Short mmCIF file of C-alpha atoms in Angstrom, two decimals:
data_model
loop_
_atom_site.label_atom_id
_atom_site.label_comp_id
_atom_site.label_asym_id
_atom_site.label_seq_id
_atom_site.Cartn_x
_atom_site.Cartn_y
_atom_site.Cartn_z
CA UNK A 1285 0.00 0.00 0.00
CA UNK A 1286 1.35 3.36 -1.01
CA UNK A 1287 2.03 5.67 1.91
CA UNK A 1288 0.93 9.20 1.14
CA UNK A 1289 0.68 12.38 3.14
CA UNK A 1290 -3.09 11.99 3.08
CA UNK A 1291 -2.96 8.46 4.50
CA UNK A 1292 -0.51 9.56 7.21
CA UNK A 1293 -2.81 12.41 8.24
CA UNK A 1294 -5.81 10.07 8.25
CA UNK A 1295 -3.92 7.58 10.40
CA UNK A 1296 -2.83 10.33 12.76
CA UNK A 1297 -6.45 11.49 13.13
CA UNK A 1298 -7.37 7.97 14.23
CA UNK A 1299 -4.67 7.97 16.89
CA UNK A 1300 -4.75 11.51 18.29
CA UNK A 1301 -8.13 13.19 18.92
CA UNK A 1302 -6.47 16.57 19.48
CA UNK A 1303 -4.79 16.38 16.07
CA UNK A 1304 -8.14 15.36 14.50
CA UNK A 1305 -9.89 18.44 15.96
CA UNK A 1306 -7.18 20.83 14.78
CA UNK A 1307 -6.74 19.24 11.34
CA UNK A 1308 -10.48 19.21 10.63
CA UNK A 1309 -10.79 22.75 12.06
CA UNK A 1310 -13.86 21.68 14.03
CA UNK A 1311 -16.37 24.22 15.29
CA UNK A 1312 -18.77 24.18 18.22
CA UNK A 1313 -22.55 24.19 17.86
CA UNK A 1314 -22.51 28.00 17.44
CA UNK A 1315 -20.03 27.87 14.56
CA UNK A 1316 -17.10 29.10 16.68
CA UNK A 1317 -13.67 27.57 15.99
CA UNK A 1318 -12.53 25.12 18.67
CA UNK A 1319 -9.18 26.16 20.12
CA UNK A 1320 -6.94 25.24 23.03
CA UNK A 1321 -5.32 28.63 23.65
CA UNK A 1322 -8.11 29.70 26.02
CA UNK A 1323 -9.26 26.14 26.73
CA UNK A 1324 -5.93 24.49 27.43
CA UNK A 1325 -7.36 22.89 30.58
CA UNK A 1326 -9.49 20.63 28.32
CA UNK A 1327 -6.47 19.10 26.55
CA UNK A 1328 -5.74 16.58 29.31
CA UNK A 1329 -9.39 15.52 29.48
CA UNK A 1330 -9.65 15.17 25.69
CA UNK A 1331 -6.70 12.76 25.83
CA UNK A 1332 -7.86 10.84 28.92
CA UNK A 1333 -9.15 7.38 27.93
CA UNK A 1334 -9.20 5.74 31.35
CA UNK A 1335 -12.33 3.55 31.58
CA UNK A 1336 -13.54 5.13 34.86
CA UNK A 1337 -13.82 8.90 34.93
CA UNK A 1338 -15.75 11.42 37.03
CA UNK A 1339 -15.69 15.18 36.65
CA UNK A 1340 -17.39 18.20 38.13
CA UNK A 1341 -17.50 20.96 35.57
CA UNK A 1342 -18.36 24.62 35.50
CA UNK A 1343 -20.94 25.78 32.98
CA UNK A 1344 -20.13 27.15 29.50
CA UNK A 1345 -16.57 25.81 29.30
CA UNK A 1346 -17.05 23.45 26.33
CA UNK A 1347 -17.28 20.27 28.39
CA UNK A 1348 -20.46 18.87 26.82
CA UNK A 1349 -19.13 19.56 23.30
CA UNK A 1350 -15.95 17.76 24.25
CA UNK A 1351 -17.85 14.67 25.44
CA UNK A 1352 -19.95 14.61 22.28
CA UNK A 1353 -16.83 14.80 20.10
CA UNK A 1354 -15.01 12.16 22.15
CA UNK A 1355 -17.90 9.68 21.86
CA UNK A 1356 -18.17 10.25 18.09
CA UNK A 1357 -14.39 9.92 17.61
CA UNK A 1358 -14.38 6.73 19.74
CA UNK A 1359 -17.29 5.31 17.71
CA UNK A 1360 -15.41 5.93 14.46
CA UNK A 1361 -11.86 4.96 15.36
CA UNK A 1362 -12.19 2.65 18.36
CA UNK A 1363 -15.41 0.98 17.20
CA UNK A 1364 -17.12 1.71 20.54
CA UNK A 1365 -20.86 1.65 21.06
CA UNK A 1366 -21.81 4.37 23.56
CA UNK A 1367 -24.86 5.00 25.78
CA UNK A 1368 -25.06 8.74 26.40
CA UNK A 1369 -27.34 9.46 29.39
CA UNK A 1370 -29.10 12.70 30.25
CA UNK A 1371 -31.41 13.23 33.28
CA UNK A 1372 -34.69 12.77 31.34
CA UNK A 1373 -35.95 11.91 27.87
CA UNK A 1374 -37.25 15.46 27.75
CA UNK A 1375 -33.64 16.63 28.13
CA UNK A 1376 -32.67 14.33 25.27
CA UNK A 1377 -35.41 15.82 23.08
CA UNK A 1378 -34.15 19.34 23.84
CA UNK A 1379 -30.37 18.95 24.04
CA UNK A 1380 -29.68 16.63 21.09
CA UNK A 1381 -31.35 18.88 18.46
CA UNK A 1382 -30.00 22.13 19.95
CA UNK A 1383 -26.49 20.92 20.84
CA UNK A 1384 -25.49 17.64 19.19
CA UNK A 1385 -27.31 18.10 15.89
CA UNK A 1386 -26.14 21.72 15.72
CA UNK A 1387 -22.57 20.51 16.32
CA UNK A 1388 -22.93 17.99 13.49
CA UNK A 1389 -24.42 20.65 11.24
CA UNK A 1390 -21.40 22.94 11.72
CA UNK A 1391 -18.86 20.25 10.75
CA UNK A 1392 -18.75 18.45 7.42
CA UNK A 1393 -16.79 15.47 8.74
CA UNK A 1394 -19.49 14.78 11.36
CA UNK A 1395 -22.27 15.12 8.77
CA UNK A 1396 -20.44 12.56 6.63
CA UNK A 1397 -19.99 10.19 9.57
CA UNK A 1398 -23.67 10.25 10.67
CA UNK A 1399 -25.44 10.33 7.30
CA UNK A 1400 -26.58 6.67 7.46
CA UNK A 1401 -28.42 6.95 10.78
CA UNK A 1402 -29.09 10.26 12.50
CA UNK A 1403 -32.05 10.55 14.89
CA UNK A 1404 -32.55 12.25 18.25
CA UNK A 1405 -32.13 8.96 20.13
CA UNK A 1406 -29.55 7.19 18.00
CA UNK A 1407 -26.63 8.04 15.71
CA UNK A 1408 -24.57 5.65 13.63
CA UNK A 1409 -20.89 6.50 13.22
CA UNK A 1410 -19.13 4.02 10.97
CA UNK A 1411 -20.23 0.59 12.19
CA UNK A 1412 -20.86 1.76 15.77
CA UNK A 1413 -23.76 3.50 17.49
CA UNK A 1414 -24.32 6.25 20.05
CA UNK A 1415 -27.60 5.81 21.96
CA UNK A 1416 -29.02 8.91 23.67
CA UNK A 1417 -31.25 8.08 26.63
CA UNK A 1418 -32.86 9.65 29.72
CA UNK A 1419 -32.63 8.23 33.22
CA UNK A 1420 -36.26 9.19 33.92
CA UNK A 1421 -38.77 8.31 31.23
CA UNK A 1422 -42.10 10.04 30.57
CA UNK A 1423 -42.42 8.60 27.07
CA UNK A 1424 -45.48 6.66 25.99
CA UNK A 1425 -45.01 3.00 25.12
CA UNK A 1426 -45.39 3.90 21.43
CA UNK A 1427 -42.70 6.59 21.65
CA UNK A 1428 -40.43 4.21 23.56
CA UNK A 1429 -40.75 1.67 20.76
CA UNK A 1430 -39.90 4.33 18.15
CA UNK A 1431 -36.88 5.45 20.16
CA UNK A 1432 -35.67 1.91 20.66
CA UNK A 1433 -35.97 2.13 24.43
CA UNK A 1434 -35.88 -1.30 26.00
CA UNK A 1435 -33.75 -2.90 23.26
CA UNK A 1436 -30.98 -4.81 25.01
CA UNK A 1437 -28.07 -3.45 22.97
CA UNK A 1438 -24.52 -3.88 24.24
CA UNK A 1439 -22.11 -1.00 24.71
CA UNK A 1440 -18.49 -0.24 25.48
CA UNK A 1441 -18.96 3.17 27.12
CA UNK A 1442 -21.59 4.65 29.42
CA UNK A 1443 -21.39 8.45 29.45
CA UNK A 1444 -23.68 10.10 32.03
CA UNK A 1445 -24.26 13.86 31.95
CA UNK A 1446 -25.56 15.50 35.17
CA UNK A 1447 -25.06 12.29 37.18
CA UNK A 1448 -25.51 13.55 40.77
CA UNK A 1449 -28.59 14.92 42.54
CA UNK A 1450 -28.20 15.34 46.29
CA UNK A 1451 -29.02 17.33 49.46
CA UNK A 1452 -26.83 19.05 52.01
CA UNK A 1453 -26.45 17.20 55.36
CA UNK A 1454 -29.25 17.53 57.90
CA UNK A 1455 -32.16 17.30 55.45
CA UNK A 1456 -34.89 14.98 56.73
CA UNK A 1457 -37.19 12.65 54.83
CA UNK A 1458 -40.58 11.30 55.94
CA UNK A 1459 -40.65 7.57 56.76
CA UNK A 1460 -43.36 5.37 58.29
CA UNK A 1461 -41.51 5.77 61.59
CA UNK A 1462 -41.48 9.56 61.35
CA UNK A 1463 -38.92 12.07 60.13
CA UNK A 1464 -35.32 10.86 59.69
CA UNK A 1465 -32.14 12.49 58.50
CA UNK A 1466 -31.25 11.01 55.12
CA UNK A 1467 -27.93 9.72 56.49
CA UNK A 1468 -29.84 7.71 59.13
CA UNK A 1469 -32.23 6.02 56.68
CA UNK A 1470 -31.94 2.25 56.26
CA UNK A 1471 -32.92 0.17 53.24
CA UNK A 1472 -35.80 -1.42 55.17
CA UNK A 1473 -37.37 1.99 55.95
CA UNK A 1474 -40.54 2.87 54.06
CA UNK A 1475 -40.19 6.31 52.45
CA UNK A 1476 -43.14 8.53 51.48
CA UNK A 1477 -43.07 9.09 47.72
CA UNK A 1478 -45.48 10.76 45.30
CA UNK A 1479 -47.02 9.33 42.15
CA UNK A 1480 -46.60 12.16 39.61
CA UNK A 1481 -49.60 11.07 37.54
CA UNK A 1482 -52.20 10.94 40.33
CA UNK A 1483 -50.55 12.87 43.22
CA UNK A 1484 -51.26 9.93 45.55
CA UNK A 1485 -48.79 9.34 48.40
CA UNK A 1486 -47.22 5.86 48.31
CA UNK A 1487 -44.78 4.06 50.61
CA UNK A 1488 -41.65 2.62 48.95
CA UNK A 1489 -38.32 1.31 50.21
CA UNK A 1490 -35.06 2.94 49.06
CA UNK A 1491 -32.68 0.75 47.10
CA UNK A 1492 -29.68 2.97 47.78
CA UNK A 1493 -28.47 5.55 50.30
CA UNK A 1494 -26.06 7.87 48.47
CA UNK A 1495 -23.23 9.96 49.89
CA UNK A 1496 -20.86 12.01 47.74
CA UNK A 1497 -18.10 14.54 48.39
CA UNK A 1498 -18.98 17.70 46.53
CA UNK A 1499 -17.30 20.97 45.67
CA UNK A 1500 -19.22 23.51 43.65
CA UNK A 1501 -22.43 25.50 43.59
CA UNK A 1502 -25.48 24.51 45.60
CA UNK A 1503 -28.95 25.98 45.21
CA UNK A 1504 -30.62 27.15 48.41
CA UNK A 1505 -34.41 27.41 48.69
CA UNK A 1506 -35.05 29.68 51.64
CA UNK A 1507 -37.97 31.47 53.22
CA UNK A 1508 -39.59 32.11 56.58
CA UNK A 1509 -40.12 28.40 57.28
CA UNK A 1510 -37.95 26.77 54.62
CA UNK A 1511 -34.21 26.18 54.21
CA UNK A 1512 -33.16 23.39 51.82
CA UNK A 1513 -30.04 23.25 49.64
CA UNK A 1514 -29.41 20.85 46.75
CA UNK A 1515 -26.89 20.27 43.96
CA UNK A 1516 -27.47 22.15 40.71
CA UNK A 1517 -29.04 19.30 38.77
CA UNK A 1518 -31.20 18.07 41.62
CA UNK A 1519 -34.85 18.01 40.62
CA UNK A 1520 -37.60 19.76 42.56
CA UNK A 1521 -41.33 19.03 42.31
CA UNK A 1522 -42.25 22.50 41.08
CA UNK A 1523 -44.75 24.52 39.07
CA UNK A 1524 -43.50 27.50 37.05
CA UNK A 1525 -45.59 30.62 36.44
CA UNK A 1526 -49.36 30.23 36.02
CA UNK A 1527 -51.79 28.41 38.28
CA UNK A 1528 -52.88 26.13 35.43
CA UNK A 1529 -49.35 24.85 34.83
CA UNK A 1530 -48.75 21.27 36.04
CA UNK A 1531 -46.26 20.30 38.73
CA UNK A 1532 -43.26 18.39 37.39
CA UNK A 1533 -39.67 17.55 38.27
CA UNK A 1534 -37.45 20.50 37.29
CA UNK A 1535 -33.71 20.86 37.88
CA UNK A 1536 -32.84 23.44 40.53
CA UNK A 1537 -30.59 25.37 38.14
CA UNK A 1538 -33.54 25.84 35.77
CA UNK A 1539 -35.57 27.58 38.50
CA UNK A 1540 -33.11 30.45 38.99
CA UNK A 1541 -34.79 33.80 38.22
CA UNK A 1542 -38.09 32.00 37.56
CA UNK A 1543 -41.33 32.54 39.46
CA UNK A 1544 -42.27 29.12 40.74
CA UNK A 1545 -44.10 27.18 43.44
CA UNK A 1546 -43.05 24.24 45.64
CA UNK A 1547 -45.68 22.17 47.43
CA UNK A 1548 -46.38 19.43 49.96
CA UNK A 1549 -49.79 18.67 48.46
CA UNK A 1550 -50.76 15.01 48.15
CA UNK A 1551 -53.72 12.64 48.15
CA UNK A 1552 -54.10 9.66 50.49
CA UNK A 1553 -55.64 6.38 49.44
CA UNK A 1554 -57.00 5.01 52.73
CA UNK A 1555 -58.39 1.50 52.24
CA UNK A 1556 -59.45 0.76 55.82
CA UNK A 1557 -63.07 -0.12 56.67
CA UNK A 1558 -63.56 0.91 60.29
CA UNK A 1559 -67.34 1.61 60.24
CA UNK A 1560 -66.79 4.62 62.51
CA UNK A 1561 -65.09 2.54 65.22
CA UNK A 1562 -61.48 2.04 66.29
CA UNK A 1563 -60.09 -0.72 68.46
CA UNK A 1564 -58.18 0.06 71.65
CA UNK A 1565 -55.27 -2.39 71.89
CA UNK A 1566 -54.82 -5.38 74.16
CA UNK A 1567 -53.11 -4.46 77.44
CA UNK A 1568 -51.87 -6.41 80.46
CA UNK A 1569 -50.33 -5.53 83.81
CA UNK A 1570 -49.35 -7.04 87.16
CA UNK A 1571 -51.30 -5.71 90.17
CA UNK A 1572 -51.97 -6.62 93.80
CA UNK A 1573 -54.69 -5.36 96.08
CA UNK A 1574 -53.98 -2.20 98.01
CA UNK A 1575 -53.53 -2.79 101.74
CA UNK A 1576 -52.62 -6.47 101.24
CA UNK A 1577 -48.80 -6.60 101.23
CA UNK A 1578 -48.77 -10.38 101.76
CA UNK A 1579 -50.78 -11.11 98.61
CA UNK A 1580 -48.89 -11.86 95.42
CA UNK A 1581 -49.36 -9.61 92.39
CA UNK A 1582 -51.74 -11.03 89.82
CA UNK A 1583 -51.88 -10.55 86.09
CA UNK A 1584 -54.69 -8.38 84.78
CA UNK A 1585 -55.55 -8.54 81.07
CA UNK A 1586 -57.54 -6.02 79.08
CA UNK A 1587 -58.76 -7.30 75.75
CA UNK A 1588 -59.28 -5.15 72.62
CA UNK A 1589 -62.24 -2.83 72.86
CA UNK A 1590 -64.02 -0.90 70.10
CA UNK A 1591 -64.98 2.74 70.66
CA UNK A 1592 -66.34 5.62 68.60
CA UNK A 1593 -63.52 6.68 66.24
CA UNK A 1594 -64.14 10.44 66.13
CA UNK A 1595 -64.59 10.63 69.90
CA UNK A 1596 -61.36 8.69 70.41
CA UNK A 1597 -59.26 10.93 68.16
CA UNK A 1598 -60.78 14.04 69.71
CA UNK A 1599 -60.07 12.67 73.17
CA UNK A 1600 -56.42 12.03 72.20
CA UNK A 1601 -56.16 15.67 71.11
CA UNK A 1602 -57.41 16.82 74.48
CA UNK A 1603 -55.35 14.33 76.49
CA UNK A 1604 -52.02 15.04 74.75
CA UNK A 1605 -52.45 18.79 75.34
CA UNK A 1606 -54.31 19.06 78.67
CA UNK A 1607 -54.46 15.58 80.14
CA UNK A 1608 -52.66 13.49 82.72
CA UNK A 1609 -52.99 10.19 84.54
CA UNK A 1610 -53.41 10.10 88.34
CA UNK A 1611 -50.67 8.13 90.15
CA UNK A 1612 -49.73 7.01 93.61
CA UNK A 1613 -46.28 6.26 94.94
CA UNK A 1614 -45.59 2.70 96.10
CA UNK A 1615 -43.51 1.80 99.14
CA UNK A 1616 -40.56 1.19 96.84
CA UNK A 1617 -40.90 4.72 95.46
CA UNK A 1618 -42.40 3.76 92.11
CA UNK A 1619 -45.25 5.77 90.65
CA UNK A 1620 -48.22 3.65 89.66
CA UNK A 1621 -51.36 4.61 87.77
CA UNK A 1622 -54.47 4.46 89.91
CA UNK A 1623 -56.88 4.50 86.97
CA UNK A 1624 -57.82 8.14 87.34
CA UNK A 1625 -57.71 10.32 84.20
CA UNK A 1626 -57.88 14.12 84.29
CA UNK A 1627 -58.34 16.73 81.55
CA UNK A 1628 -57.71 20.29 82.77
CA UNK A 1629 -59.48 23.21 81.16
CA UNK A 1630 -59.85 26.90 81.94
CA UNK A 1631 -61.98 27.86 78.94
CA UNK A 1632 -65.62 27.18 79.86
CA UNK A 1633 -66.55 27.01 76.18
CA UNK A 1634 -64.52 23.79 75.83
CA UNK A 1635 -65.72 21.97 78.95
CA UNK A 1636 -69.00 20.77 77.46
CA UNK A 1637 -67.19 19.46 74.38
CA UNK A 1638 -64.68 17.52 76.51
CA UNK A 1639 -67.46 16.03 78.62
CA UNK A 1640 -69.43 15.02 75.53
CA UNK A 1641 -66.31 13.40 74.01
CA UNK A 1642 -65.63 11.35 77.16
CA UNK A 1643 -69.29 10.30 77.37
CA UNK A 1644 -69.18 9.04 73.77
CA UNK A 1645 -66.36 6.74 74.85
CA UNK A 1646 -68.67 5.23 77.46
CA UNK A 1647 -67.63 7.05 80.64
CA UNK A 1648 -69.39 9.38 83.11
CA UNK A 1649 -66.96 12.23 83.90
CA UNK A 1650 -67.20 14.58 86.86
CA UNK A 1651 -66.12 18.23 86.92
CA UNK A 1652 -64.20 19.87 89.76
CA UNK A 1653 -63.27 23.55 89.74
CA UNK A 1654 -60.45 25.05 91.82
CA UNK A 1655 -60.13 28.50 93.33
CA UNK A 1656 -58.42 30.03 90.30
CA UNK A 1657 -61.12 28.87 87.91
CA UNK A 1658 -59.42 25.83 86.33
CA UNK A 1659 -61.76 22.88 85.85
CA UNK A 1660 -60.65 19.25 86.11
CA UNK A 1661 -62.79 16.82 84.12
CA UNK A 1662 -62.20 13.46 85.79
CA UNK A 1663 -63.15 9.83 85.20
CA UNK A 1664 -61.61 6.46 86.01
CA UNK A 1665 -60.59 3.44 83.95
CA UNK A 1666 -57.41 1.50 84.81
CA UNK A 1667 -57.11 -0.03 81.37
CA UNK A 1668 -57.28 3.35 79.60
CA UNK A 1669 -55.02 5.01 82.19
CA UNK A 1670 -52.32 2.39 81.64
CA UNK A 1671 -52.49 2.90 77.88
CA UNK A 1672 -52.39 6.71 78.14
CA UNK A 1673 -49.44 6.44 80.53
CA UNK A 1674 -47.50 4.72 77.71
CA UNK A 1675 -47.87 7.86 75.55
CA UNK A 1676 -45.20 9.65 77.59
CA UNK A 1677 -44.96 12.61 79.95
CA UNK A 1678 -44.77 16.27 78.97
CA UNK A 1679 -41.77 16.59 76.65
CA UNK A 1680 -41.99 12.89 75.67
CA UNK A 1681 -45.63 12.74 74.62
CA UNK A 1682 -46.46 11.38 71.18
CA UNK A 1683 -49.30 10.10 69.01
CA UNK A 1684 -48.88 6.36 68.31
CA UNK A 1685 -48.32 5.48 64.66
CA UNK A 1686 -51.42 3.25 64.56
CA UNK A 1687 -53.52 6.42 64.98
CA UNK A 1688 -51.27 8.72 62.96
CA UNK A 1689 -51.47 6.47 59.87
CA UNK A 1690 -55.13 5.62 60.39
CA UNK A 1691 -58.13 7.19 58.67
CA UNK A 1692 -57.13 10.78 57.84
CA UNK A 1693 -60.72 11.95 58.36
CA UNK A 1694 -60.37 11.36 62.10
CA UNK A 1695 -57.15 13.34 62.28
CA UNK A 1696 -59.23 16.47 61.67
CA UNK A 1697 -60.90 15.84 65.04
CA UNK A 1698 -57.53 15.19 66.68
CA UNK A 1699 -56.02 18.47 65.44
CA UNK A 1700 -59.14 20.48 66.19
CA UNK A 1701 -59.00 19.38 69.84
CA UNK A 1702 -55.22 19.88 70.05
CA UNK A 1703 -55.52 23.45 68.71
CA UNK A 1704 -58.21 24.21 71.30
CA UNK A 1705 -56.02 22.64 73.98
CA UNK A 1706 -52.58 24.17 73.33
CA UNK A 1707 -53.14 26.35 70.26
CA UNK A 1708 -53.97 29.96 69.56
CA UNK A 1709 -56.23 31.84 67.17
CA UNK A 1710 -53.63 31.45 64.38
CA UNK A 1711 -53.72 27.64 64.62
CA UNK A 1712 -50.25 27.49 66.20
CA UNK A 1713 -49.87 24.65 68.72
CA UNK A 1714 -47.14 24.86 71.37
CA UNK A 1715 -45.58 21.74 72.92
CA UNK A 1716 -42.40 20.76 74.76
CA UNK A 1717 -42.37 17.38 72.98
CA UNK A 1718 -40.34 17.30 69.76
CA UNK A 1719 -41.95 13.98 68.76
CA UNK A 1720 -45.46 15.34 69.29
CA UNK A 1721 -44.61 18.44 67.23
CA UNK A 1722 -43.62 16.10 64.36
CA UNK A 1723 -46.86 14.16 64.83
CA UNK A 1724 -48.92 17.36 64.59
CA UNK A 1725 -47.12 18.20 61.34
CA UNK A 1726 -47.73 14.77 59.83
CA UNK A 1727 -51.39 14.90 60.88
CA UNK A 1728 -51.73 18.25 59.09
CA UNK A 1729 -50.19 16.79 55.92
CA UNK A 1730 -52.58 13.85 56.05
CA UNK A 1731 -55.65 16.09 56.01
CA UNK A 1732 -54.45 18.19 53.08
CA UNK A 1733 -52.86 21.02 55.04
CA UNK A 1734 -49.24 21.74 55.89
CA UNK A 1735 -47.38 22.79 59.03
CA UNK A 1736 -44.11 24.53 59.83
CA UNK A 1737 -42.21 23.75 63.04
CA UNK A 1738 -39.90 26.20 64.73
CA UNK A 1739 -38.38 26.46 68.17
CA UNK A 1740 -39.76 29.11 70.51
CA UNK A 1741 -37.14 31.30 72.16
CA UNK A 1742 -37.58 31.29 75.93
CA UNK A 1743 -36.91 34.35 78.06
CA UNK A 1744 -36.97 32.25 81.24
CA UNK A 1745 -33.70 30.63 82.35
CA UNK A 1746 -33.68 26.79 82.36
CA UNK A 1747 -37.18 26.64 80.88
CA UNK A 1748 -37.84 23.61 78.69
CA UNK A 1749 -37.46 24.07 74.97
CA UNK A 1750 -40.76 24.66 73.21
CA UNK A 1751 -41.81 23.79 69.69
CA UNK A 1752 -44.42 25.80 67.85
CA UNK A 1753 -46.34 24.08 65.06
CA UNK A 1754 -48.11 26.46 62.71
CA UNK A 1755 -50.85 24.65 60.78
CA UNK A 1756 -51.77 26.25 57.48
CA UNK A 1757 -54.40 25.65 54.80
CA UNK A 1758 -51.93 26.81 52.12
CA UNK A 1759 -49.77 23.77 51.30
CA UNK A 1760 -47.40 25.50 48.87
CA UNK A 1761 -44.71 28.19 48.90
CA UNK A 1762 -44.19 30.79 46.17
CA UNK A 1763 -40.68 31.83 45.16
CA UNK A 1764 -38.89 34.75 43.52
CA UNK A 1765 -41.56 37.41 43.76
CA UNK A 1766 -44.74 35.47 43.21
CA UNK A 1767 -47.63 37.66 44.40
CA UNK A 1768 -49.27 36.71 47.68
CA UNK A 1769 -48.57 36.79 51.36
CA UNK A 1770 -46.25 33.78 51.22
CA UNK A 1771 -44.27 34.86 48.15
CA UNK A 1772 -41.08 36.12 49.80
CA UNK A 1773 -39.13 32.87 49.51
CA UNK A 1774 -36.04 32.95 47.29
CA UNK A 1775 -33.67 30.64 45.41
CA UNK A 1776 -29.99 31.59 45.41
CA UNK A 1777 -26.67 29.89 44.68
CA UNK A 1778 -23.73 29.62 47.03
CA UNK A 1779 -20.33 27.89 47.07
CA UNK A 1780 -20.17 24.63 48.99
CA UNK A 1781 -17.60 21.97 49.79
CA UNK A 1782 -18.50 18.88 51.79
CA UNK A 1783 -20.80 15.89 51.90
CA UNK A 1784 -24.10 15.61 50.05
CA UNK A 1785 -26.68 12.89 50.69
CA UNK A 1786 -29.59 11.41 48.79
CA UNK A 1787 -31.81 8.35 48.44
CA UNK A 1788 -32.76 6.28 45.44
CA UNK A 1789 -36.47 5.48 45.77
CA UNK A 1790 -37.93 3.98 42.58
CA UNK A 1791 -40.13 4.04 40.66
CA UNK A 1792 -41.37 7.64 41.16
CA UNK A 1793 -38.15 9.23 42.45
CA UNK A 1794 -39.98 11.80 44.59
CA UNK A 1795 -39.61 12.16 48.37
CA UNK A 1796 -41.05 14.49 51.02
CA UNK A 1797 -38.26 16.45 52.71
CA UNK A 1798 -37.83 19.25 55.22
CA UNK A 1799 -34.92 21.44 56.30
CA UNK A 1800 -32.67 20.84 59.27
CA UNK A 1801 -33.82 23.94 61.19
CA UNK A 1802 -36.73 25.49 59.33
CA UNK A 1803 -39.02 22.51 59.13
CA UNK A 1804 -41.56 23.03 56.36
CA UNK A 1805 -42.13 19.91 54.21
CA UNK A 1806 -41.97 20.02 50.40
CA UNK A 1807 -41.89 17.44 47.64
CA UNK A 1808 -38.58 17.01 45.87
CA UNK A 1809 -36.80 14.62 43.54
CA UNK A 1810 -34.15 12.05 44.42
CA UNK A 1811 -31.27 10.27 42.74
CA UNK A 1812 -32.08 7.45 40.33
CA UNK A 1813 -28.87 5.46 40.33
CA UNK A 1814 -30.77 2.23 39.61
CA UNK A 1815 -31.18 3.40 35.99
CA UNK A 1816 -27.40 3.84 35.75
CA UNK A 1817 -26.97 0.31 37.11
CA UNK A 1818 -29.36 -1.06 34.48
CA UNK A 1819 -27.35 0.60 31.72
CA UNK A 1820 -24.06 -0.44 33.30
CA UNK A 1821 -25.15 -4.06 32.87
CA UNK A 1822 -24.97 -3.49 29.10
CA UNK A 1823 -21.19 -3.08 29.35
CA UNK A 1824 -20.61 -6.70 30.39
CA UNK A 1825 -19.55 -7.94 26.94
CA UNK A 1826 -17.06 -5.08 26.45
CA UNK A 1827 -13.36 -5.31 27.29
CA UNK A 1828 -13.25 -1.53 27.90
CA UNK A 1829 -16.34 -1.15 30.17
CA UNK A 1830 -16.06 2.64 30.23
CA UNK A 1831 -18.00 4.71 32.78
CA UNK A 1832 -17.68 8.46 32.38
CA UNK A 1833 -19.84 10.44 34.82
CA UNK A 1834 -19.85 14.21 34.97
CA UNK A 1835 -22.05 17.01 36.28
#
């Protein structure tokens, strides 16, 4: 074979990508000449062919163009099939025409290479293919078939653009056992997630708890009751502009300078059939007769008992705010419930309601009034007193999960009584129990409202810490100048270096989160690394098995 200058140049182009770019005088998607005088920092990356690569890039530096050129060059000269991943298929539909196709259009060599097969989702370069896919799919089955989604093609290189989506430390997520910091979540925890099509809340287990070390910009959503920061490509469940616009997952960076809304709104699909009754649980205790020290303690059992559901939830609201269990001290110094139950109340308007509630449960309460005008509504039942005693004292009180996750209709009665007990005219409930404050918030979410929790500053030395739970009908927050009395929240960027955390909760990839100090819940997205793992499995037949992840 005759060796000519042309053949030497062609051979050199197949060995050195930098030489290929300069010799072909390649341009970017805007028609600007590619050069390394002002972009010398890209030279090393252009020539890096290690199979495992990760990079965190700044915007507008030519990184995406570089990756597109590298994958095309590798398809032509190294015969590699590549899967090029973007966050969603919508991103594929937008980026490939505006960036990749524009890049091809500006360069004759690329037009020649892709002339046999050039679609949004697939490009043929020589005998190899580049498949463009999204990690979250909203395509119809028909569109998936047209795009070739689901075809088990093999590949040599997986190139993932915008591969990380995470939260700053301290962010909490709602589980069946209450609020947990993301770093404390286990794979057997049930996480509350949202079905985007129906807005129903669904419990799902995470398949991955993700921790990354991050240096770069984070996006902080902040307002009176909200403080949450995420990485730039993290998706938020948001609605932009008009009231008729749908909520959807939108990257944080695409919300900058936009007027948008975040929400905690959801629907609950309660399948229970309680017929207006709830069952008080089985209870047992060891007791001996008073005044008979020689007698042995005997076991007393209380079997399940059904009571009026609305009366029970309303009673719990009153008990957890204004109630206590009467006790006596034993000879050994232990406090033991006597069976007496007391609800204290100063507001005469509430006394009749409390009495009526207790009567609906099957008891006959008596009212005693002291010298300063506080009434004690009293009745006795050892079984009920023992159960109520298990709900904690003062700063340890809580609402058991069996009632919290029960019929949401009854939680309206619970909150109504709690607001009358320890609330004010703005529907703000005050408690010294952190757990109970969380329970109030969850109860509000379950009845279609929302609630913000914040600590109350005490002016009294050594006074117990108080939590104030503001329950609100408006279950959304407006950002960046949206009109309305809750429109002062903002989204801003800031520099950050440290850990970021996230969960992978398929199939909906939405989770309910709240900030570490300002505790207002909102729906947000999560990482979807399981999709990456599915695509990684398509590298098994390759000797290269390349994984290039960047964001």
